[in-house]
Short mmCIF file of C-alpha atoms in Angstrom, two decimals:
data_model
loop_
_atom_site.label_atom_id
_atom_site.label_comp_id
_atom_site.label_asym_id
_atom_site.label_seq_id
_atom_site.Cartn_x
_atom_site.Cartn_y
_atom_site.Cartn_z
CA MET A 47 23.32 -6.45 -11.53
CA SER A 48 21.56 -7.99 -9.19
CA THR A 49 19.24 -11.18 -8.49
CA ALA A 50 16.16 -8.35 -7.47
CA LEU A 51 13.44 -7.89 -9.74
CA ILE A 52 13.71 -4.37 -8.59
CA LEU A 53 17.30 -2.59 -7.40
CA VAL A 54 17.17 0.79 -5.81
CA GLN A 55 20.20 2.40 -5.00
CA GLY A 56 20.61 6.08 -4.01
CA LEU A 57 17.49 7.83 -5.40
CA VAL A 58 17.09 11.35 -5.21
CA LYS A 59 14.32 13.50 -6.11
CA ARG A 60 14.29 17.52 -5.66
CA TYR A 61 11.82 19.61 -6.06
CA ARG A 62 12.83 23.84 -5.51
CA ASN A 63 16.24 22.23 -3.94
CA HIS A 64 13.87 19.95 -1.42
CA ALA A 65 14.83 16.31 -1.79
CA VAL A 66 10.81 14.77 -1.64
CA VAL A 67 12.98 11.41 -2.01
CA ASP A 68 16.49 11.79 -0.22
CA ARG A 69 19.04 8.74 -1.02
CA ILE A 70 16.73 5.85 -0.48
CA ASP A 71 17.88 2.12 -1.19
CA PHE A 72 15.78 -0.86 -1.42
CA GLN A 73 15.15 -3.81 -3.33
CA VAL A 74 12.53 -5.80 -4.16
CA ALA A 75 12.72 -9.69 -5.02
CA ALA A 76 10.48 -11.70 -7.71
CA GLY A 77 7.54 -12.97 -6.17
CA GLU A 78 6.93 -11.16 -2.97
CA CYS A 79 5.00 -8.61 -1.58
CA PHE A 80 6.48 -5.71 -1.18
CA GLY A 81 4.92 -2.38 0.60
CA MET A 82 6.03 1.53 0.98
CA LEU A 83 4.06 3.20 3.87
CA GLY A 84 4.30 6.84 4.82
CA PRO A 85 2.31 9.90 5.84
CA ASN A 86 0.75 12.25 3.12
CA GLY A 87 3.58 13.79 0.96
CA ALA A 88 6.76 11.27 2.45
CA GLY A 89 7.83 10.32 -1.23
CA LYS A 90 5.53 7.13 -1.92
CA THR A 91 4.12 8.45 -5.23
CA THR A 92 6.72 10.59 -6.00
CA THR A 93 9.36 7.17 -5.67
CA LEU A 94 6.66 5.01 -7.57
CA ARG A 95 6.52 7.71 -10.29
CA ILE A 96 10.31 7.92 -11.41
CA LEU A 97 9.95 3.53 -11.25
CA THR A 98 7.56 3.63 -13.82
CA GLY A 99 9.18 6.21 -15.74
CA LEU A 100 6.40 9.39 -15.13
CA THR A 101 8.87 11.21 -13.35
CA PRO A 102 13.00 12.07 -14.01
CA ARG A 103 15.10 11.16 -11.13
CA ASP A 104 17.70 13.46 -9.93
CA ASP A 105 20.54 11.01 -8.96
CA GLY A 106 20.92 7.08 -7.91
CA VAL A 107 20.64 4.00 -9.65
CA ILE A 108 17.53 1.72 -10.74
CA TRP A 109 17.81 -1.14 -12.10
CA LEU A 110 14.61 -3.68 -13.34
CA PHE A 111 14.41 -7.03 -14.27
CA GLY A 112 18.50 -7.00 -14.40
CA HIS A 113 18.83 -4.19 -16.63
CA ALA A 114 19.67 -0.33 -15.98
CA LEU A 115 15.77 1.46 -16.28
CA ASP A 116 14.56 2.87 -19.53
CA PRO A 117 11.22 3.98 -19.87
CA ALA A 118 11.58 4.30 -23.57
CA ALA A 119 11.78 0.30 -23.97
CA PRO A 120 8.28 -0.90 -25.11
CA GLU A 121 9.36 -4.22 -23.49
CA TYR A 122 9.80 -2.11 -20.08
CA HIS A 123 5.78 -1.30 -20.29
CA ARG A 124 4.83 -4.62 -21.27
CA ARG A 125 6.37 -6.20 -18.46
CA ILE A 126 4.86 -3.80 -15.78
CA GLY A 127 1.19 -3.07 -14.80
CA VAL A 128 1.18 0.27 -13.01
CA VAL A 129 -2.91 0.82 -10.92
CA SER A 130 -2.42 4.50 -10.34
CA GLN A 131 -4.53 6.09 -7.48
CA GLU A 132 -7.07 7.26 -10.26
CA ASP A 133 -9.65 5.64 -11.81
CA ASN A 134 -8.10 7.06 -15.20
CA LEU A 135 -10.84 4.30 -17.37
CA ASP A 136 -12.27 5.85 -20.18
CA ASP A 137 -16.33 6.64 -18.90
CA ASP A 138 -17.85 6.26 -22.31
CA LEU A 139 -16.71 2.39 -23.28
CA SER A 140 -18.13 -0.44 -21.94
CA VAL A 141 -16.04 -2.65 -19.13
CA ALA A 142 -15.12 -4.62 -21.91
CA GLU A 143 -13.93 -2.43 -24.45
CA ASN A 144 -12.07 -0.71 -22.16
CA LEU A 145 -9.84 -4.04 -21.60
CA VAL A 146 -9.86 -4.01 -25.53
CA VAL A 147 -8.60 -0.60 -26.11
CA TYR A 148 -5.73 -1.35 -23.95
CA GLY A 149 -4.82 -4.62 -25.33
CA ARG A 150 -4.47 -3.38 -28.35
CA TYR A 151 -2.22 -0.46 -26.89
CA PHE A 152 0.57 -3.11 -26.07
CA GLY A 153 0.25 -4.55 -29.47
CA LEU A 154 -1.65 -8.04 -28.53
CA PRO A 155 -2.73 -10.25 -31.26
CA GLU A 156 -6.72 -9.72 -31.23
CA ALA A 157 -7.12 -13.24 -30.46
CA ARG A 158 -5.17 -13.01 -27.47
CA ILE A 159 -7.05 -9.80 -26.94
CA ARG A 160 -10.37 -11.81 -26.52
CA GLU A 161 -8.62 -14.59 -24.29
CA ARG A 162 -7.66 -12.00 -21.89
CA VAL A 163 -10.66 -9.84 -21.83
CA GLU A 164 -12.27 -13.33 -20.77
CA GLU A 165 -10.00 -14.48 -18.27
CA LEU A 166 -10.03 -10.88 -16.86
CA LEU A 167 -13.77 -10.12 -16.86
CA GLU A 168 -13.65 -13.89 -14.63
CA PHE A 169 -10.68 -12.70 -12.55
CA ALA A 170 -12.66 -9.14 -11.18
CA GLN A 171 -15.72 -10.73 -11.17
CA LEU A 172 -17.27 -8.29 -13.92
CA VAL A 173 -18.68 -11.01 -16.17
CA GLU A 174 -22.07 -9.76 -16.02
CA ARG A 175 -21.08 -6.13 -16.50
CA ARG A 176 -18.97 -6.59 -19.47
CA ASP A 177 -21.10 -4.36 -21.53
CA HIS A 178 -22.05 -1.63 -19.33
CA THR A 179 -20.66 1.31 -19.59
CA VAL A 180 -17.84 2.37 -16.85
CA ARG A 181 -20.02 5.20 -15.57
CA SER A 182 -22.14 2.89 -14.23
CA LEU A 183 -20.32 1.30 -12.03
CA SER A 184 -19.47 1.41 -8.33
CA GLY A 185 -16.49 2.74 -6.84
CA GLY A 186 -15.38 -0.98 -6.38
CA MET A 187 -15.79 -2.05 -9.88
CA LYS A 188 -14.09 0.66 -11.14
CA ARG A 189 -10.87 -0.28 -8.76
CA ARG A 190 -11.01 -3.78 -10.06
CA LEU A 191 -11.30 -3.22 -13.30
CA VAL A 192 -8.50 -0.67 -13.16
CA ILE A 193 -6.63 -3.63 -11.97
CA ALA A 194 -7.56 -6.27 -14.69
CA ARG A 195 -6.71 -3.58 -17.24
CA ALA A 196 -3.32 -3.20 -15.46
CA LEU A 197 -3.35 -6.51 -16.07
CA VAL A 198 -3.43 -7.44 -19.81
CA ALA A 199 -0.55 -8.20 -21.32
CA GLU A 200 0.88 -10.58 -18.36
CA PRO A 201 3.31 -8.45 -16.22
CA GLU A 202 5.63 -9.94 -14.39
CA LEU A 203 5.18 -6.84 -12.32
CA LEU A 204 2.48 -4.66 -10.66
CA ILE A 205 2.81 -1.35 -8.95
CA LEU A 206 -0.39 -0.23 -7.33
CA ASP A 207 -0.20 3.29 -5.46
CA GLU A 208 -2.89 3.06 -2.88
CA PRO A 209 -5.22 0.28 -4.46
CA THR A 210 -8.40 -0.05 -2.14
CA THR A 211 -8.48 3.94 -1.17
CA GLY A 212 -12.25 5.05 -0.62
CA LEU A 213 -13.64 1.50 -0.98
CA ASP A 214 -15.91 0.08 1.50
CA PRO A 215 -14.89 -3.24 3.56
CA GLN A 216 -16.58 -5.56 0.93
CA ALA A 217 -14.62 -4.07 -1.73
CA ARG A 218 -11.80 -3.85 -0.33
CA HIS A 219 -11.42 -7.50 0.75
CA LEU A 220 -12.53 -9.29 -2.76
CA ILE A 221 -9.36 -6.74 -4.13
CA TRP A 222 -6.94 -8.18 -1.49
CA GLN A 223 -8.11 -11.75 -2.80
CA ARG A 224 -7.83 -11.14 -6.07
CA LEU A 225 -3.95 -9.24 -5.00
CA ALA A 226 -3.26 -12.30 -2.91
CA ALA A 227 -3.85 -14.82 -5.67
CA LEU A 228 -1.92 -12.83 -8.48
CA LYS A 229 0.78 -13.55 -5.70
CA ALA A 230 0.42 -17.06 -5.52
CA GLN A 231 0.18 -16.93 -9.21
CA GLY A 232 4.57 -15.68 -9.26
CA THR A 233 3.39 -11.59 -10.18
CA THR A 234 5.80 -9.51 -7.82
CA LEU A 235 3.42 -6.54 -6.43
CA PHE A 236 4.63 -3.00 -5.22
CA LEU A 237 2.38 -1.28 -3.46
CA THR A 238 1.38 1.92 -1.47
CA THR A 239 -1.33 2.39 1.07
CA HIS A 240 -2.76 3.99 4.00
CA TYR A 241 -4.00 0.80 5.30
CA MET A 242 -1.93 -1.15 7.86
CA GLU A 243 -4.38 -4.05 7.71
CA GLU A 244 -4.28 -4.27 4.20
CA ALA A 245 0.23 -3.71 4.75
CA ALA A 246 -0.41 -6.73 7.06
CA ARG A 247 -2.48 -9.48 4.63
CA LEU A 248 -0.61 -8.64 1.74
CA CYS A 249 2.99 -7.44 2.43
CA ASP A 250 6.20 -10.27 2.51
CA ARG A 251 8.46 -7.24 3.29
CA LEU A 252 7.76 -3.36 3.80
CA MET A 253 9.34 -0.09 4.36
CA ILE A 254 8.04 2.83 6.42
CA ILE A 255 9.57 6.59 4.82
CA ASP A 256 9.28 10.00 6.19
CA GLN A 257 10.41 13.18 4.52
CA GLY A 258 12.10 11.15 1.48
CA ARG A 259 13.90 8.67 3.82
CA ILE A 260 13.48 5.59 4.55
CA LEU A 261 12.68 5.02 8.68
CA ALA A 262 12.59 0.80 9.21
CA MET A 263 12.44 -2.31 6.61
CA GLY A 264 11.50 -5.37 7.05
CA ALA A 265 8.87 -7.98 7.17
CA PRO A 266 5.58 -6.62 8.77
CA HIS A 267 5.88 -8.95 12.37
CA ALA A 268 9.94 -8.38 12.25
CA LEU A 269 9.96 -5.01 12.60
CA ILE A 270 6.91 -4.81 14.86
CA ALA A 271 8.66 -7.29 17.27
CA ALA A 272 12.18 -5.01 16.81
CA HIS A 273 10.59 -1.55 17.73
CA LEU A 274 7.59 -1.99 20.15
CA GLU A 275 6.73 -3.95 23.03
CA PRO A 276 4.28 -6.92 22.32
CA GLU A 277 1.07 -5.52 23.49
CA VAL A 278 -0.97 -2.43 24.47
CA VAL A 279 -3.55 -1.99 27.01
CA GLU A 280 -5.76 1.15 25.68
CA ILE A 281 -7.32 2.73 28.73
CA ARG A 282 -10.04 5.49 28.17
CA PRO A 283 -12.29 7.34 30.91
CA CYS A 284 -16.05 6.62 31.40
CA GLN A 285 -16.30 10.22 32.00
CA PRO A 286 -14.19 12.32 30.68
CA PRO A 287 -11.28 14.29 30.85
CA LEU A 288 -8.71 11.52 31.76
CA ASP A 289 -6.51 11.49 35.38
CA ARG A 290 -3.52 10.55 33.61
CA GLU A 291 -1.42 10.93 37.28
CA SER A 292 -3.76 8.37 38.69
CA LEU A 293 -2.07 6.29 36.02
CA SER A 294 1.46 7.32 36.35
CA HIS A 295 2.70 4.18 38.04
CA LEU A 296 1.48 1.86 35.85
CA PRO A 297 4.37 -0.59 34.71
CA GLY A 298 5.28 0.23 30.94
CA ARG A 299 5.97 2.96 28.30
CA LEU A 300 3.01 5.46 28.59
CA GLU A 301 1.58 7.56 25.85
CA GLN A 302 -1.28 9.82 26.10
CA VAL A 303 -3.54 10.88 22.82
CA GLY A 304 -6.55 13.06 23.96
CA ASP A 305 -8.18 10.97 26.79
CA THR A 306 -7.01 8.04 26.02
CA LEU A 307 -4.00 6.10 27.34
CA TYR A 308 -1.82 4.24 25.56
CA CYS A 309 0.93 1.56 27.87
CA HIS A 310 2.98 -0.74 25.93
CA SER A 311 3.86 -3.47 27.68
CA ALA A 312 5.49 -6.59 27.52
CA ASP A 313 3.43 -7.95 29.75
CA ALA A 314 -0.22 -6.80 29.47
CA ALA A 315 -1.49 -8.73 32.61
CA THR A 316 0.61 -6.76 35.11
CA VAL A 317 -0.67 -3.76 34.01
CA MET A 318 -4.63 -5.20 34.12
CA ALA A 319 -3.79 -6.23 37.83
CA ALA A 320 -2.78 -2.60 38.48
CA LEU A 321 -6.03 -1.33 37.03
CA ARG A 322 -7.85 -3.54 39.50
CA GLY A 323 -10.94 -1.83 40.68
CA ARG A 324 -10.57 1.06 38.57
CA HIS A 325 -14.48 1.15 37.69
CA ASP A 326 -14.27 4.53 35.88
CA LEU A 327 -12.18 3.42 33.52
CA ILE A 328 -12.36 1.57 29.96
CA CYS A 329 -9.59 -0.77 29.07
CA LEU A 330 -8.93 -2.91 26.09
CA VAL A 331 -5.91 -4.95 25.45
CA ARG A 332 -4.52 -5.61 21.96
CA PRO A 333 -1.17 -7.20 20.50
CA ALA A 334 0.89 -4.46 18.86
CA GLY A 335 0.51 -3.81 15.79
CA LEU A 336 1.49 -1.60 12.17
CA GLU A 337 -0.58 1.23 13.13
CA ASP A 338 1.42 1.61 16.15
CA LEU A 339 4.71 1.17 14.39
CA PHE A 340 3.64 3.85 12.32
CA LEU A 341 2.55 6.51 14.53
CA GLN A 342 5.95 5.70 16.74
CA LEU A 343 7.97 6.06 13.79
CA THR A 344 6.19 8.81 11.81
CA GLY A 345 4.36 10.73 14.72
CA ARG A 346 0.76 11.21 15.22
CA GLN A 347 0.79 14.88 13.70
CA LEU A 348 -1.72 15.57 11.09
CA ARG A 349 -0.52 15.21 7.30
CA ASP A 350 -1.80 17.66 4.76
#
């Protein structure tokens, strides 16, 4: 049907006649990291649940590994690893036992399970914690163990739903290193995230969705170039409130959020020249990024 590892066409999921996934189309190539970004309630987790067979779709076509989606097929589950938002580990078992039980779930030979346990403890940097119970682990250790457990059967596709939410920067960076290593080994990654830096670091391509529909799709740098001016000047008053009227002459697209004015421009040097002598302001020049793109496409309204 397609050389894509994942092919989705016209995917629809409704709840009470409301489409939370509204006829979306996308494909994921083997060996790439594909990201899905969107506000809360955009349809990200529902899409992942449909791909993993946990939620039935109402319409659309899904092909995985060149075949129509069949959640009941045992081979299908062996080829896909899933990392959910929740740390659904067995708290009463040790780190190593969690991996052993999962290996048996897939029917792996005991000798291969023992090999995989050693490989994955090393991969997740949990060798010294192998005999510790899960309840004694930190949040970052638990997330690493969840990812390691999803890799027991050596899946071709790893689906991750917000894999680093709630982690400190050190733990987040370690997980990014481990995911990048998996991709380098040929594993296909499909992830959702609220961290724009995570998407920029890991994703070859991504799609931004809101209200169940795709707003943009492509390589991160290409999307930024297509939708945004290349530079942003952030302007804040030394003493609030911001005098917006005195800045209305600035060359660029102006956007005020609270007491900060964002001047999106193709030439930040010209903007800074126009601000020369304004000692009442604090100005920061930076390149446009994924967060700017995300907010422009989905808005700044708070989502529950």
